[in-house]
Every structure is written in C-alpha cells, then in structure tokens.
C-alpha cells in the first residue's frame, strides 16, 4: 500500500470521526485501498507503488490514466467515483487536484447518500469540482460521460464482484468512460475472502 499524502491523512481523521456512530454500515468507512487510489490519482505514487491500483488497460505501457507513474489525469478530467461512501476520496482528490471535475455517487439505502452529502458540505471542496449523485450501479450510465471511473472496496461477495465487473464493462463498452481504476483492501471482513 501507498501512504496517502499528508493532506489526505488529515481529512481521513475528520471524516471518520464524523461517521463513528454509523460504523456498522460499510458506506461509513474509509478503507486503506482508498489511500492508495488517492495517491495514484493525485499523482503522488511512483510507478512501482501504483501498479496494484492502476495498470495500463492495454498492458502495453502506453501513456494514459492507468499507465503507472502517478496520475495521467489532464486538467478538467471528468472522474466518476462509484460508491463514494464517506466522500473522503473524492473530496480529498478535489482538494489536491481542484482542476478535476468529480461526480461522487452513493445509494440511498441506510442513509448512505445523505451521509455523503453531509460529508461533502463539511469538507467544503472547491465548489465547481464536486457534485453528488444518488444512484445504484445500474443507473450510473445516466450520469454522463467520464474520462475515468474510480472505486475502492466496493465488492463484498462473488456476486458483487460479478455485478461490478458487468456494470463497469458496460460503461466502458458504451464509451461512457475511457478507463476504470479499482482498489481493494483484501480480507476486510476476515475469512469472507473479500
């Protein structure tokens, strides 16, 4: 894992404290993989450190978002975060890269979307850089086109892994995004395999 930048460490503490009362719901936790994904997207990870979170989709080492060596995200890039949870990743990325346009998504279930919106209001990222959208994975295709889809720790079962791969595959094939980067914290729930 890559340690998140110092700014990210400060924000993690703030957002986790805001959601301690809801720690039993998965959308109220920020897992270590989010820090690795942030370091990569913010451009602070080296090629060796970022390889687990972002290999080139072509495998050829071509320049692009997922080509290693830190973020290849150009100014103004449109980034869709699936399952934004606490909003930590998107808000921290917006603070480090205010030139990006981010769409943070979360489902309504268990108050997850409301908690995301509250976190974004408390974090106060650059106003034009972050928007929140309430949706489930099958609905994300209606949110527009993006340069990059990101997500971390969204899979909790084999069925969830298949559903995630199916939705991302559909978005990529439909031209709704150029690439997808996913980071995962292994064995989060002990012996579940996820």
Coordinates of N, CA, C and O in Angstrom, one line a residue:
X1 N 0.8 -1.2 0.0 CA 0.0 0.0 0.0 C 0.9 1.3 0.0 O 1.9 1.3 0.5
X2 N 0.3 2.3 -0.6 CA 1.0 3.6 -0.6 C 0.3 4.4 0.5 O -0.9 4.5 0.6
X3 N 1.2 5.1 1.3 CA 0.6 6.0 2.3 C 0.0 7.2 1.6 O 0.6 7.8 0.6
X4 N -1.2 7.7 2.0 CA -1.8 8.8 1.4 C -1.0 10.1 1.7 O -0.2 10.1 2.7
X5 N -1.1 11.1 0.9 CA -0.4 12.4 1.1 C -0.8 12.9 2.5 O -1.9 12.6 3.0
X6 N 0.0 13.8 3.1 CA -0.3 14.4 4.4 C -1.7 15.0 4.5 O -2.4 14.9 5.5
X7 N -2.1 15.8 3.4 CA -3.4 16.4 3.4 C -4.5 15.3 3.6 O -5.4 15.5 4.3
X8 N -4.3 14.2 2.9 CA -5.3 13.1 2.9 C -5.4 12.6 4.3 O -6.5 12.2 4.8
X9 N -4.3 12.4 5.0 CA -4.3 11.9 6.3 C -5.1 12.7 7.3 O -5.9 12.2 8.1
X10 N -5.0 14.0 7.2 CA -5.8 14.9 8.0 C -7.3 14.8 7.7 O -8.1 14.7 8.6
X11 N -7.6 14.7 6.5 CA -9.0 14.7 6.1 C -9.6 13.3 6.5 O -10.8 13.2 6.8
X12 N -8.9 12.2 6.4 CA -9.4 10.9 6.8 C -9.8 11.0 8.3 O -10.9 10.5 8.6
X13 N -9.0 11.5 9.1 CA -9.4 11.6 10.5 C -10.7 12.4 10.7 O -11.6 11.9 11.4
X14 N -10.8 13.5 10.1 CA -12.0 14.3 10.2 C -13.3 13.6 9.8 O -14.3 13.5 10.5
X15 N -13.2 12.9 8.6 CA -14.4 12.3 8.1 C -14.7 11.0 8.8 O -15.9 10.7 9.1
X16 N -13.7 10.3 9.3 CA -14.0 9.0 10.0 C -14.7 9.4 11.4 O -15.6 8.8 11.8
X17 N -14.2 10.5 12.0 CA -14.8 10.9 13.3 C -16.2 11.3 13.1 O -17.1 11.0 13.9
X18 N -16.6 11.9 12.0 CA -17.9 12.4 11.7 C -18.9 11.2 11.6 O -20.1 11.4 11.8
X19 N -18.4 10.0 11.3 CA -19.3 8.9 11.0 C -19.1 7.7 11.9 O -19.6 6.6 11.6
X20 N -18.5 7.9 13.1 CA -18.3 6.8 14.0 C -19.6 6.2 14.5 O -19.7 5.0 14.7
X21 N -20.6 7.0 14.6 CA -21.9 6.4 15.0 C -22.5 5.4 14.0 O -23.4 4.6 14.4
X22 N -22.1 5.5 12.8 CA -22.6 4.7 11.7 C -21.6 3.6 11.3 O -21.7 3.1 10.2
X23 N -20.6 3.3 12.1 CA -19.5 2.4 11.7 C -20.0 1.1 11.2 O -19.2 0.4 10.5
X24 N -21.2 0.6 11.6 CA -21.6 -0.7 11.2 C -22.0 -0.8 9.8 O -22.1 -1.9 9.2
X25 N -22.3 0.3 9.1 CA -22.7 0.3 7.7 C -21.4 0.6 6.9 O -20.6 1.4 7.2
X26 N -21.2 -0.2 5.8 CA -20.0 -0.2 5.1 C -19.7 1.1 4.4 O -18.6 1.5 4.2
X27 N -20.7 1.9 4.1 CA -20.5 3.2 3.4 C -20.0 4.3 4.4 O -19.6 5.3 3.9
X28 N -19.9 4.0 5.6 CA -19.4 4.9 6.6 C -17.9 4.7 7.0 O -17.4 5.3 7.9
X29 N -17.2 3.8 6.2 CA -15.8 3.5 6.5 C -15.0 3.9 5.3 O -15.4 3.7 4.2
X30 N -13.8 4.4 5.6 CA -12.8 4.6 4.6 C -11.7 3.6 4.8 O -11.0 3.6 5.8
X31 N -11.5 2.7 3.8 CA -10.6 1.6 3.9 C -9.2 2.0 3.3 O -9.1 2.9 2.6
X32 N -8.1 1.3 3.7 CA -6.8 1.6 3.2 C -6.6 1.7 1.7 O -5.8 2.5 1.2
X33 N -7.3 0.9 1.0 CA -7.2 0.9 -0.5 C -7.5 2.3 -1.1 O -7.0 2.7 -2.1
X34 N -8.4 3.0 -0.4 CA -8.8 4.4 -0.9 C -7.6 5.3 -0.9 O -7.4 6.2 -1.7
X35 N -6.7 5.1 0.1 CA -5.5 5.9 0.2 C -4.5 5.6 -0.9 O -3.9 6.6 -1.5
X36 N -4.4 4.4 -1.3 CA -3.6 4.0 -2.4 C -4.1 4.6 -3.7 O -3.4 5.1 -4.6
X37 N -5.4 4.5 -3.9 CA -6.1 5.0 -5.1 C -5.9 6.6 -5.2 O -5.6 7.1 -6.2
X38 N -6.1 7.2 -4.0 CA -5.9 8.7 -4.0 C -4.4 9.0 -4.3 O -4.2 9.9 -5.1
X39 N -3.5 8.4 -3.8 CA -2.1 8.7 -4.1 C -1.8 8.5 -5.5 O -1.1 9.4 -6.1
X40 N -2.4 7.5 -6.2 CA -2.2 7.3 -7.6 C -2.9 8.5 -8.4 O -2.2 9.1 -9.3
X41 N -4.1 8.7 -8.1 CA -4.9 9.7 -8.9 C -4.4 11.1 -8.7 O -4.5 12.0 -9.5
X42 N -3.8 11.4 -7.5 CA -3.3 12.7 -7.1 C -1.9 12.9 -7.7 O -1.4 14.0 -7.7
X43 N -1.3 11.8 -8.2 CA 0.0 11.9 -8.8 C 1.1 11.8 -7.9 O 2.2 12.2 -8.2
X44 N 0.9 11.3 -6.7 CA 2.0 11.2 -5.7 C 2.6 9.8 -5.5 O 3.5 9.7 -4.8
X45 N 2.0 8.8 -6.2 CA 2.6 7.5 -6.2 C 3.6 7.3 -7.3 O 3.4 7.8 -8.4
X46 N 4.6 6.5 -7.0 CA 5.6 6.2 -8.1 C 5.0 5.0 -8.9 O 4.1 4.3 -8.4
X47 N 5.6 4.7 -10.0 CA 5.2 3.6 -10.8 C 5.1 2.3 -10.1 O 4.1 1.5 -10.2
X48 N 6.1 2.0 -9.3 CA 6.1 0.7 -8.5 C 5.1 0.7 -7.5 O 4.4 -0.4 -7.2
X49 N 4.8 1.8 -6.8 CA 3.8 1.8 -5.8 C 2.4 1.7 -6.3 O 1.5 1.2 -5.7
X50 N 2.1 2.3 -7.5 CA 0.8 2.4 -8.0 C 0.4 1.2 -8.8 O -0.8 1.1 -9.2
X51 N 1.3 0.2 -9.1 CA 1.0 -0.8 -10.0 C -0.2 -1.7 -9.6 O -1.0 -2.1 -10.5
X52 N -0.5 -1.9 -8.3 CA -1.6 -2.7 -8.0 C -2.9 -2.0 -8.2 O -3.9 -2.6 -8.4
X53 N -2.9 -0.7 -8.1 CA -4.2 0.1 -8.3 C -4.4 0.5 -9.7 O -5.5 0.8 -10.1
X54 N -3.4 0.6 -10.5 CA -3.6 1.1 -11.8 C -2.6 0.7 -12.9 O -1.8 1.4 -13.3
X55 N -2.8 -0.5 -13.4 CA -2.0 -0.9 -14.6 C -2.7 -0.4 -15.8 O -3.9 -0.1 -15.9
X56 N -1.9 -0.2 -16.9 CA -2.5 0.2 -18.1 C -3.5 -0.8 -18.6 O -3.3 -2.0 -18.6
X57 N -4.7 -0.3 -19.1 CA -5.7 -1.3 -19.5 C -5.3 -2.0 -20.8 O -5.7 -3.1 -21.0
X58 N -4.3 -1.5 -21.5 CA -3.9 -2.1 -22.7 C -2.8 -3.1 -22.4 O -2.4 -4.0 -23.2
X59 N -2.1 -2.9 -21.2 CA -1.0 -3.7 -20.9 C 0.3 -3.4 -21.7 O 1.3 -4.0 -21.5
X60 N 0.2 -2.4 -22.5 CA 1.4 -2.1 -23.4 C 2.3 -1.0 -22.8 O 3.3 -0.6 -23.4
X61 N 1.9 -0.4 -21.6 CA 2.7 0.7 -21.0 C 2.4 2.0 -21.7 O 3.2 2.9 -21.5
X62 N 1.4 2.1 -22.5 CA 1.1 3.4 -23.2 C 0.7 4.4 -22.2 O 0.2 4.1 -21.1
X63 N 0.9 5.7 -22.5 CA 0.6 6.7 -21.7 C -0.9 6.8 -21.6 O -1.6 6.7 -22.5
X64 N -1.4 7.0 -20.4 CA -2.9 7.1 -20.1 C -3.1 7.2 -18.7 O -2.2 7.3 -17.8
X65 N -4.4 7.3 -18.3 CA -4.8 7.4 -16.9 C -4.2 6.3 -16.1 O -3.6 6.6 -15.0
X66 N -4.3 5.1 -16.5 CA -3.8 4.0 -15.7 C -2.4 3.4 -16.1 O -2.2 2.3 -15.9
X67 N -1.6 4.3 -16.6 CA -0.3 3.8 -17.1 C 0.8 3.7 -16.1 O 1.9 3.4 -16.4
X68 N 0.5 4.0 -14.9 CA 1.6 4.0 -13.8 C 2.3 5.3 -13.7 O 2.2 6.2 -14.6
X69 N 3.1 5.4 -12.7 CA 3.9 6.6 -12.5 C 3.2 7.8 -12.0 O 3.5 8.9 -12.2
X70 N 2.1 7.6 -11.4 CA 1.3 8.7 -10.9 C 0.2 9.1 -11.9 O 0.0 8.5 -12.9
X71 N -0.6 10.0 -11.6 CA -1.8 10.3 -12.4 C -1.5 10.9 -13.7 O -0.6 11.7 -13.9
X72 N -2.2 10.4 -14.7 CA -2.1 10.9 -16.0 C -3.3 11.7 -16.3 O -3.7 12.0 -17.5
X73 N -4.1 12.1 -15.3 CA -5.3 12.8 -15.5 C -5.0 14.3 -15.9 O -4.4 15.0 -15.2
X74 N -5.5 14.6 -17.1 CA -5.3 16.0 -17.5 C -6.2 17.0 -16.8 O -7.2 16.6 -16.2
X75 N -5.9 18.2 -16.8 CA -6.8 19.3 -16.2 C -8.1 19.2 -16.8 O -8.3 18.9 -18.0
X76 N -9.2 19.3 -16.0 CA -10.5 19.2 -16.4 C -11.1 17.8 -16.6 O -12.2 17.6 -17.0
X77 N -10.3 16.8 -16.3 CA -10.8 15.4 -16.5 C -12.0 15.2 -15.6 O -12.2 15.7 -14.5
X78 N -12.9 14.4 -16.2 CA -14.2 14.1 -15.6 C -14.1 12.7 -14.9 O -13.8 11.7 -15.6
X79 N -14.2 12.7 -13.6 CA -14.0 11.5 -12.8 C -15.3 11.1 -12.1 O -15.9 11.9 -11.4
X80 N -15.7 9.8 -12.3 CA -16.9 9.3 -11.6 C -16.4 8.3 -10.6 O -15.7 7.3 -10.8
X81 N -16.8 8.6 -9.3 CA -16.5 7.6 -8.2 C -17.7 6.8 -7.9 O -18.7 7.4 -7.5
X82 N -17.6 5.5 -8.0 CA -18.7 4.6 -7.7 C -18.6 4.4 -6.2 O -17.6 4.2 -5.6
X83 N -19.8 4.3 -5.5 CA -19.8 4.0 -4.1 C -18.9 4.9 -3.2 O -18.0 4.4 -2.6
X84 N -19.2 6.2 -3.2 CA -18.3 7.2 -2.6 C -18.3 7.1 -1.1 O -17.4 7.7 -0.5
X85 N -19.3 6.5 -0.5 CA -19.3 6.3 1.0 C -19.1 7.6 1.7 O -20.0 8.5 1.6
X86 N -18.1 7.8 2.5 CA -17.9 9.0 3.3 C -17.5 10.2 2.5 O -17.6 11.3 3.0
X87 N -17.2 10.0 1.2 CA -16.8 11.2 0.4 C -15.3 11.5 0.5 O -14.8 12.5 -0.1
X88 N -14.6 10.8 1.4 CA -13.2 11.1 1.7 C -12.4 11.2 0.4 O -11.6 12.1 0.1
X89 N -12.4 10.1 -0.4 CA -11.6 10.1 -1.6 C -11.9 11.2 -2.5 O -11.0 12.0 -2.9
X90 N -13.1 11.4 -2.9 CA -13.5 12.5 -3.9 C -13.1 13.9 -3.4 O -12.6 14.7 -4.1
X91 N -13.5 14.2 -2.1 CA -13.2 15.5 -1.6 C -11.7 15.7 -1.4 O -11.2 16.8 -1.7
X92 N -11.0 14.7 -1.0 CA -9.5 14.9 -0.8 C -8.9 15.1 -2.2 O -8.0 15.9 -2.4
X93 N -9.3 14.3 -3.2 CA -8.8 14.4 -4.5 C -9.1 15.8 -5.1 O -8.2 16.5 -5.7
X94 N -10.3 16.3 -4.8 CA -10.7 17.7 -5.2 C -9.8 18.7 -4.6 O -9.4 19.7 -5.2
X95 N -9.4 18.5 -3.3 CA -8.5 19.5 -2.6 C -7.1 19.5 -3.2 O -6.5 20.5 -3.4
X96 N -6.6 18.3 -3.6 CA -5.3 18.1 -4.2 C -5.3 18.5 -5.7 O -4.3 19.0 -6.2
X97 N -6.3 18.1 -6.4 CA -6.5 18.4 -7.8 C -7.7 19.2 -8.1 O -8.7 18.6 -8.6
X98 N -7.8 20.5 -7.7 CA -9.0 21.2 -7.9 C -9.4 21.4 -9.4 O -10.4 21.9 -9.7
X99 N -8.5 21.0 -10.3 CA -8.7 21.2 -11.7 C -9.6 20.1 -12.3 O -10.0 20.1 -13.5
X100 N -9.9 19.0 -11.5 CA -10.7 17.9 -11.9 C -12.2 18.2 -11.7 O -12.5 19.0 -10.8
X101 N -13.0 17.5 -12.4 CA -14.5 17.5 -12.2 C -14.9 16.2 -11.7 O -14.8 15.2 -12.4
X102 N -15.4 16.1 -10.4 CA -15.7 14.8 -9.8 C -17.2 14.7 -9.6 O -17.9 15.6 -9.2
X103 N -17.7 13.5 -9.9 CA -19.1 13.1 -9.5 C -19.0 11.9 -8.6 O -18.5 10.9 -8.9
X104 N -19.5 12.2 -7.3 CA -19.4 11.2 -6.3 C -20.8 10.5 -6.2 O -21.8 11.2 -6.2
X105 N -20.9 9.2 -6.2 CA -22.2 8.5 -6.2 C -22.3 7.7 -4.9 O -21.3 7.2 -4.4
X106 N -23.6 7.5 -4.6 CA -23.9 6.6 -3.4 C -25.4 6.3 -3.5 O -26.2 7.1 -4.1
X107 N -25.7 5.1 -3.0 CA -27.1 4.7 -3.0 C -27.9 5.4 -1.8 O -27.2 5.8 -0.8
X108 N -29.2 5.4 -1.8 CA -30.0 5.9 -0.8 C -30.1 5.0 0.4 O -30.2 5.5 1.6
X109 N -29.9 3.7 0.3 CA -30.1 2.7 1.3 C -29.3 3.1 2.6 O -28.2 3.6 2.6
X110 N -30.0 3.0 3.7 CA -29.4 3.2 5.1 C -28.9 4.6 5.3 O -28.0 4.9 6.1
X111 N -29.4 5.6 4.5 CA -29.0 7.0 4.6 C -27.6 7.3 4.1 O -27.0 8.3 4.4
X112 N -27.1 6.4 3.2 CA -25.7 6.5 2.7 C -25.6 7.8 1.9 O -24.6 8.5 2.0
X113 N -26.6 8.1 1.0 CA -26.4 9.3 0.2 C -26.5 10.5 1.0 O -25.7 11.5 0.8
X114 N -27.4 10.6 2.0 CA -27.4 11.8 2.9 C -26.1 12.0 3.6 O -25.7 13.1 3.8
X115 N -25.5 10.9 4.1 CA -24.2 11.0 4.8 C -23.2 11.5 3.9 O -22.3 12.3 4.3
X116 N -23.2 11.0 2.6 CA -22.2 11.5 1.6 C -22.4 13.0 1.4 O -21.4 13.8 1.5
X117 N -23.6 13.5 1.2 CA -23.8 14.9 1.0 C -23.4 15.7 2.2 O -22.8 16.8 2.1
X118 N -23.7 15.2 3.4 CA -23.3 15.9 4.6 C -21.7 16.0 4.7 O -21.2 17.1 5.0
X119 N -21.0 14.9 4.4 CA -19.6 15.0 4.4 C -19.0 16.0 3.4 O -18.1 16.7 3.7
X120 N -19.6 16.0 2.2 CA -19.1 17.0 1.2 C -19.4 18.4 1.7 O -18.5 19.3 1.5
X121 N -20.5 18.7 2.3 CA -20.8 20.0 2.8 C -19.8 20.4 3.9 O -19.3 21.5 3.9
X122 N -19.4 19.4 4.8 CA -18.5 19.7 5.9 C -17.1 19.8 5.3 O -16.3 20.6 5.9
X123 N -16.7 19.1 4.3 CA -15.4 19.1 3.8 C -15.1 20.4 3.0 O -14.0 20.9 3.0
X124 N -16.1 20.9 2.4 CA -16.0 22.2 1.6 C -15.0 22.1 0.5 O -14.1 22.9 0.4
X125 N -15.1 21.1 -0.5 CA -14.1 21.1 -1.6 C -14.4 22.3 -2.5 O -15.5 22.9 -2.4
X126 N -13.5 22.5 -3.5 CA -13.8 23.6 -4.4 C -15.2 23.4 -5.0 O -15.5 22.3 -5.5
X127 N -16.1 24.4 -5.0 CA -17.5 24.3 -5.3 C -17.8 23.7 -6.7 O -18.6 22.8 -6.9
X128 N -17.0 24.1 -7.7 CA -17.3 23.6 -9.1 C -16.7 22.2 -9.3 O -17.1 21.5 -10.3
X129 N -15.9 21.7 -8.4 CA -15.2 20.5 -8.6 C -15.9 19.2 -8.3 O -15.7 18.1 -8.8
X130 N -16.9 19.3 -7.3 CA -17.5 18.1 -6.8 C -19.1 18.2 -6.9 O -19.6 19.2 -6.5
X131 N -19.7 17.1 -7.4 CA -21.1 17.0 -7.3 C -21.5 15.6 -6.8 O -20.7 14.7 -7.0
X132 N -22.6 15.5 -6.2 CA -23.0 14.2 -5.7 C -24.3 13.7 -6.4 O -25.1 14.6 -6.8
X133 N -24.3 12.4 -6.7 CA -25.5 11.9 -7.4 C -25.9 10.6 -6.6 O -25.1 9.7 -6.3
X134 N -27.2 10.5 -6.4 CA -27.8 9.4 -5.7 C -28.1 8.4 -6.8 O -28.9 8.7 -7.8
X135 N -27.5 7.2 -6.7 CA -27.8 6.2 -7.7 C -27.3 4.8 -7.3 O -26.5 4.7 -6.4
X136 N -27.8 3.8 -8.0 CA -27.2 2.4 -7.8 C -26.4 2.2 -9.1 O -26.5 2.9 -10.1
X137 N -25.6 1.1 -9.0 CA -24.7 0.8 -10.2 C -25.4 0.8 -11.5 O -24.9 1.4 -12.5
X138 N -26.6 0.1 -11.6 CA -27.2 0.1 -13.0 C -27.6 1.5 -13.5 O -27.8 1.7 -14.7
X139 N -27.7 2.5 -12.6 CA -28.1 3.8 -13.0 C -27.0 4.7 -13.4 O -27.2 5.8 -14.0
X140 N -25.7 4.4 -13.2 CA -24.6 5.3 -13.4 C -24.5 5.7 -14.9 O -23.9 6.8 -15.1
X141 N -24.9 4.9 -15.8 CA -24.8 5.3 -17.2 C -25.6 6.5 -17.6 O -25.4 7.1 -18.6
X142 N -26.6 6.9 -16.7 CA -27.4 8.1 -17.0 C -26.7 9.4 -16.5 O -27.3 10.4 -16.7
X143 N -25.6 9.3 -15.9 CA -24.9 10.5 -15.3 C -24.1 11.2 -16.2 O -23.6 12.3 -15.9
X144 N -23.8 10.7 -17.4 CA -23.0 11.4 -18.4 C -21.8 10.6 -18.7 O -21.7 9.4 -18.4
X145 N -20.9 11.3 -19.4 CA -19.6 10.6 -19.9 C -18.5 11.1 -19.0 O -18.5 12.2 -18.5
X146 N -17.5 10.2 -18.8 CA -16.4 10.4 -17.9 C -15.1 10.0 -18.5 O -15.1 9.1 -19.3
X147 N -14.0 10.6 -18.1 CA -12.7 10.1 -18.5 C -12.2 9.0 -17.7 O -11.4 8.2 -18.2
X148 N -12.7 8.9 -16.5 CA -12.2 7.8 -15.6 C -13.3 7.5 -14.6 O -14.0 8.3 -14.1
X149 N -13.4 6.2 -14.4 CA -14.3 5.6 -13.3 C -13.3 5.1 -12.2 O -12.4 4.4 -12.5
X150 N -13.6 5.5 -11.0 CA -12.8 5.0 -9.9 C -13.7 4.4 -8.8 O -14.9 4.7 -8.7
X151 N -13.1 3.5 -8.0 CA -13.9 2.9 -6.9 C -12.9 2.2 -6.0 O -11.8 1.7 -6.5
X152 N -13.2 2.1 -4.8 CA -12.4 1.2 -3.9 C -13.3 0.5 -2.9 O -14.3 1.1 -2.4
X153 N -12.9 -0.7 -2.7 CA -13.6 -1.5 -1.6 C -15.1 -1.6 -1.8 O -15.9 -1.3 -0.9
X154 N -15.6 -1.9 -3.0 CA -17.0 -1.9 -3.3 C -17.5 -3.3 -3.4 O -18.7 -3.5 -3.5
X155 N -16.7 -4.3 -3.3 CA -17.0 -5.7 -3.5 C -17.0 -6.5 -2.2 O -16.0 -6.4 -1.5
X156 N -18.1 -7.1 -1.9 CA -18.2 -7.8 -0.6 C -18.5 -9.3 -0.8 O -18.6 -10.1 0.2
X157 N -18.7 -9.7 -2.1 CA -19.0 -11.1 -2.3 C -18.7 -11.5 -3.8 O -18.5 -10.5 -4.6
X158 N -18.8 -12.7 -4.1 CA -18.5 -13.1 -5.5 C -19.6 -12.5 -6.4 O -19.3 -12.1 -7.5
X159 N -20.8 -12.5 -6.0 CA -21.9 -12.0 -6.8 C -21.7 -10.5 -7.0 O -21.9 -9.9 -8.1
X160 N -21.3 -9.8 -5.9 CA -21.0 -8.4 -6.1 C -19.8 -8.1 -7.0 O -19.9 -7.1 -7.8
X161 N -18.8 -8.9 -7.0 CA -17.7 -8.8 -7.9 C -18.2 -8.9 -9.4 O -17.8 -8.2 -10.3
X162 N -19.0 -9.9 -9.6 CA -19.6 -10.1 -11.0 C -20.4 -8.9 -11.4 O -20.3 -8.4 -12.5
X163 N -21.3 -8.4 -10.5 CA -22.1 -7.2 -10.8 C -21.3 -6.0 -11.1 O -21.5 -5.3 -12.1
X164 N -20.2 -5.8 -10.3 CA -19.3 -4.6 -10.5 C -18.7 -4.7 -11.9 O -18.6 -3.8 -12.7
X165 N -18.1 -5.9 -12.2 CA -17.4 -6.1 -13.5 C -18.4 -5.9 -14.6 O -18.0 -5.3 -15.7
X166 N -19.6 -6.4 -14.5 CA -20.6 -6.2 -15.6 C -20.9 -4.8 -15.8 O -20.9 -4.3 -17.0
X167 N -21.2 -4.0 -14.8 CA -21.6 -2.6 -14.9 C -20.4 -1.8 -15.5 O -20.6 -1.0 -16.4
X168 N -19.2 -2.0 -14.9 CA -18.0 -1.2 -15.5 C -17.8 -1.6 -16.9 O -17.5 -0.7 -17.8
X169 N -17.9 -2.9 -17.2 CA -17.7 -3.3 -18.6 C -18.7 -2.7 -19.6 O -18.3 -2.2 -20.7
X170 N -20.0 -2.6 -19.2 CA -21.0 -1.9 -20.0 C -20.7 -0.5 -20.2 O -20.8 0.1 -21.3
X171 N -20.2 0.2 -19.1 CA -19.9 1.6 -19.2 C -18.7 1.9 -20.2 O -18.7 2.8 -21.0
X172 N -17.7 1.0 -20.1 CA -16.5 1.2 -20.9 C -16.9 0.9 -22.4 O -16.5 1.6 -23.3
X173 N -17.6 -0.2 -22.6 CA -18.0 -0.6 -24.0 C -18.9 0.5 -24.6 O -18.9 0.7 -25.8
X174 N -19.8 1.1 -23.8 CA -20.7 2.1 -24.3 C -20.0 3.5 -24.5 O -20.6 4.5 -25.0
X175 N -18.7 3.6 -24.2 CA -18.0 4.8 -24.3 C -18.3 5.9 -23.2 O -18.1 7.0 -23.4
X176 N -18.9 5.4 -22.1 CA -19.3 6.3 -21.0 C -18.0 6.7 -20.2 O -18.1 7.6 -19.4
X177 N -16.9 6.0 -20.4 CA -15.7 6.3 -19.7 C -14.6 5.7 -20.5 O -14.7 4.7 -21.2
X178 N -13.4 6.3 -20.3 CA -12.2 5.8 -21.1 C -11.5 4.6 -20.3 O -11.0 3.7 -20.9
X179 N -11.5 4.7 -19.0 CA -10.8 3.8 -18.2 C -11.4 3.6 -16.8 O -12.2 4.5 -16.4
X180 N -11.1 2.6 -16.1 CA -11.6 2.4 -14.7 C -10.4 1.9 -13.9 O -9.6 1.1 -14.3
X181 N -10.3 2.5 -12.7 CA -9.3 2.1 -11.7 C -10.0 1.7 -10.4 O -10.9 2.4 -9.9
X182 N -9.7 0.5 -10.0 CA -10.3 0.0 -8.8 C -9.3 -0.5 -7.8 O -8.3 -1.1 -8.2
X183 N -9.4 -0.1 -6.5 CA -8.5 -0.6 -5.5 C -9.3 -1.3 -4.4 O -10.5 -1.0 -4.2
X184 N -8.7 -2.4 -3.9 CA -9.4 -3.2 -3.0 C -8.5 -3.6 -1.8 O -7.3 -3.9 -1.9
X185 N -9.1 -3.5 -0.6 CA -8.4 -3.9 0.7 C -8.7 -5.4 0.9 O -9.9 -5.7 1.2
X186 N -7.8 -6.3 0.8 CA -8.1 -7.7 0.9 C -8.4 -8.0 2.3 O -7.9 -7.4 3.3
X187 N -9.3 -9.0 2.5 CA -9.7 -9.6 3.8 C -10.2 -8.6 4.8 O -10.0 -8.7 6.0
X188 N -11.0 -7.6 4.3 CA -11.6 -6.6 5.2 C -12.5 -7.2 6.2 O -12.6 -6.7 7.3
X189 N -13.2 -8.3 5.8 CA -14.1 -8.9 6.7 C -13.6 -10.2 7.3 O -14.4 -11.1 7.5
X190 N -12.3 -10.4 7.4 CA -11.8 -11.6 7.9 C -11.8 -12.8 6.9 O -11.2 -12.6 5.9
X191 N -12.5 -13.8 7.2 CA -12.4 -15.0 6.3 C -13.3 -15.0 5.1 O -13.4 -16.0 4.5
X192 N -14.0 -13.9 4.9 CA -15.0 -13.9 3.8 C -14.4 -14.0 2.4 O -15.0 -14.3 1.4
X193 N -13.0 -13.8 2.3 CA -12.4 -13.8 1.0 C -12.4 -12.4 0.3 O -11.8 -12.2 -0.7
X194 N -13.1 -11.5 0.9 CA -13.2 -10.1 0.3 C -12.8 -9.1 1.3 O -12.8 -8.0 1.2

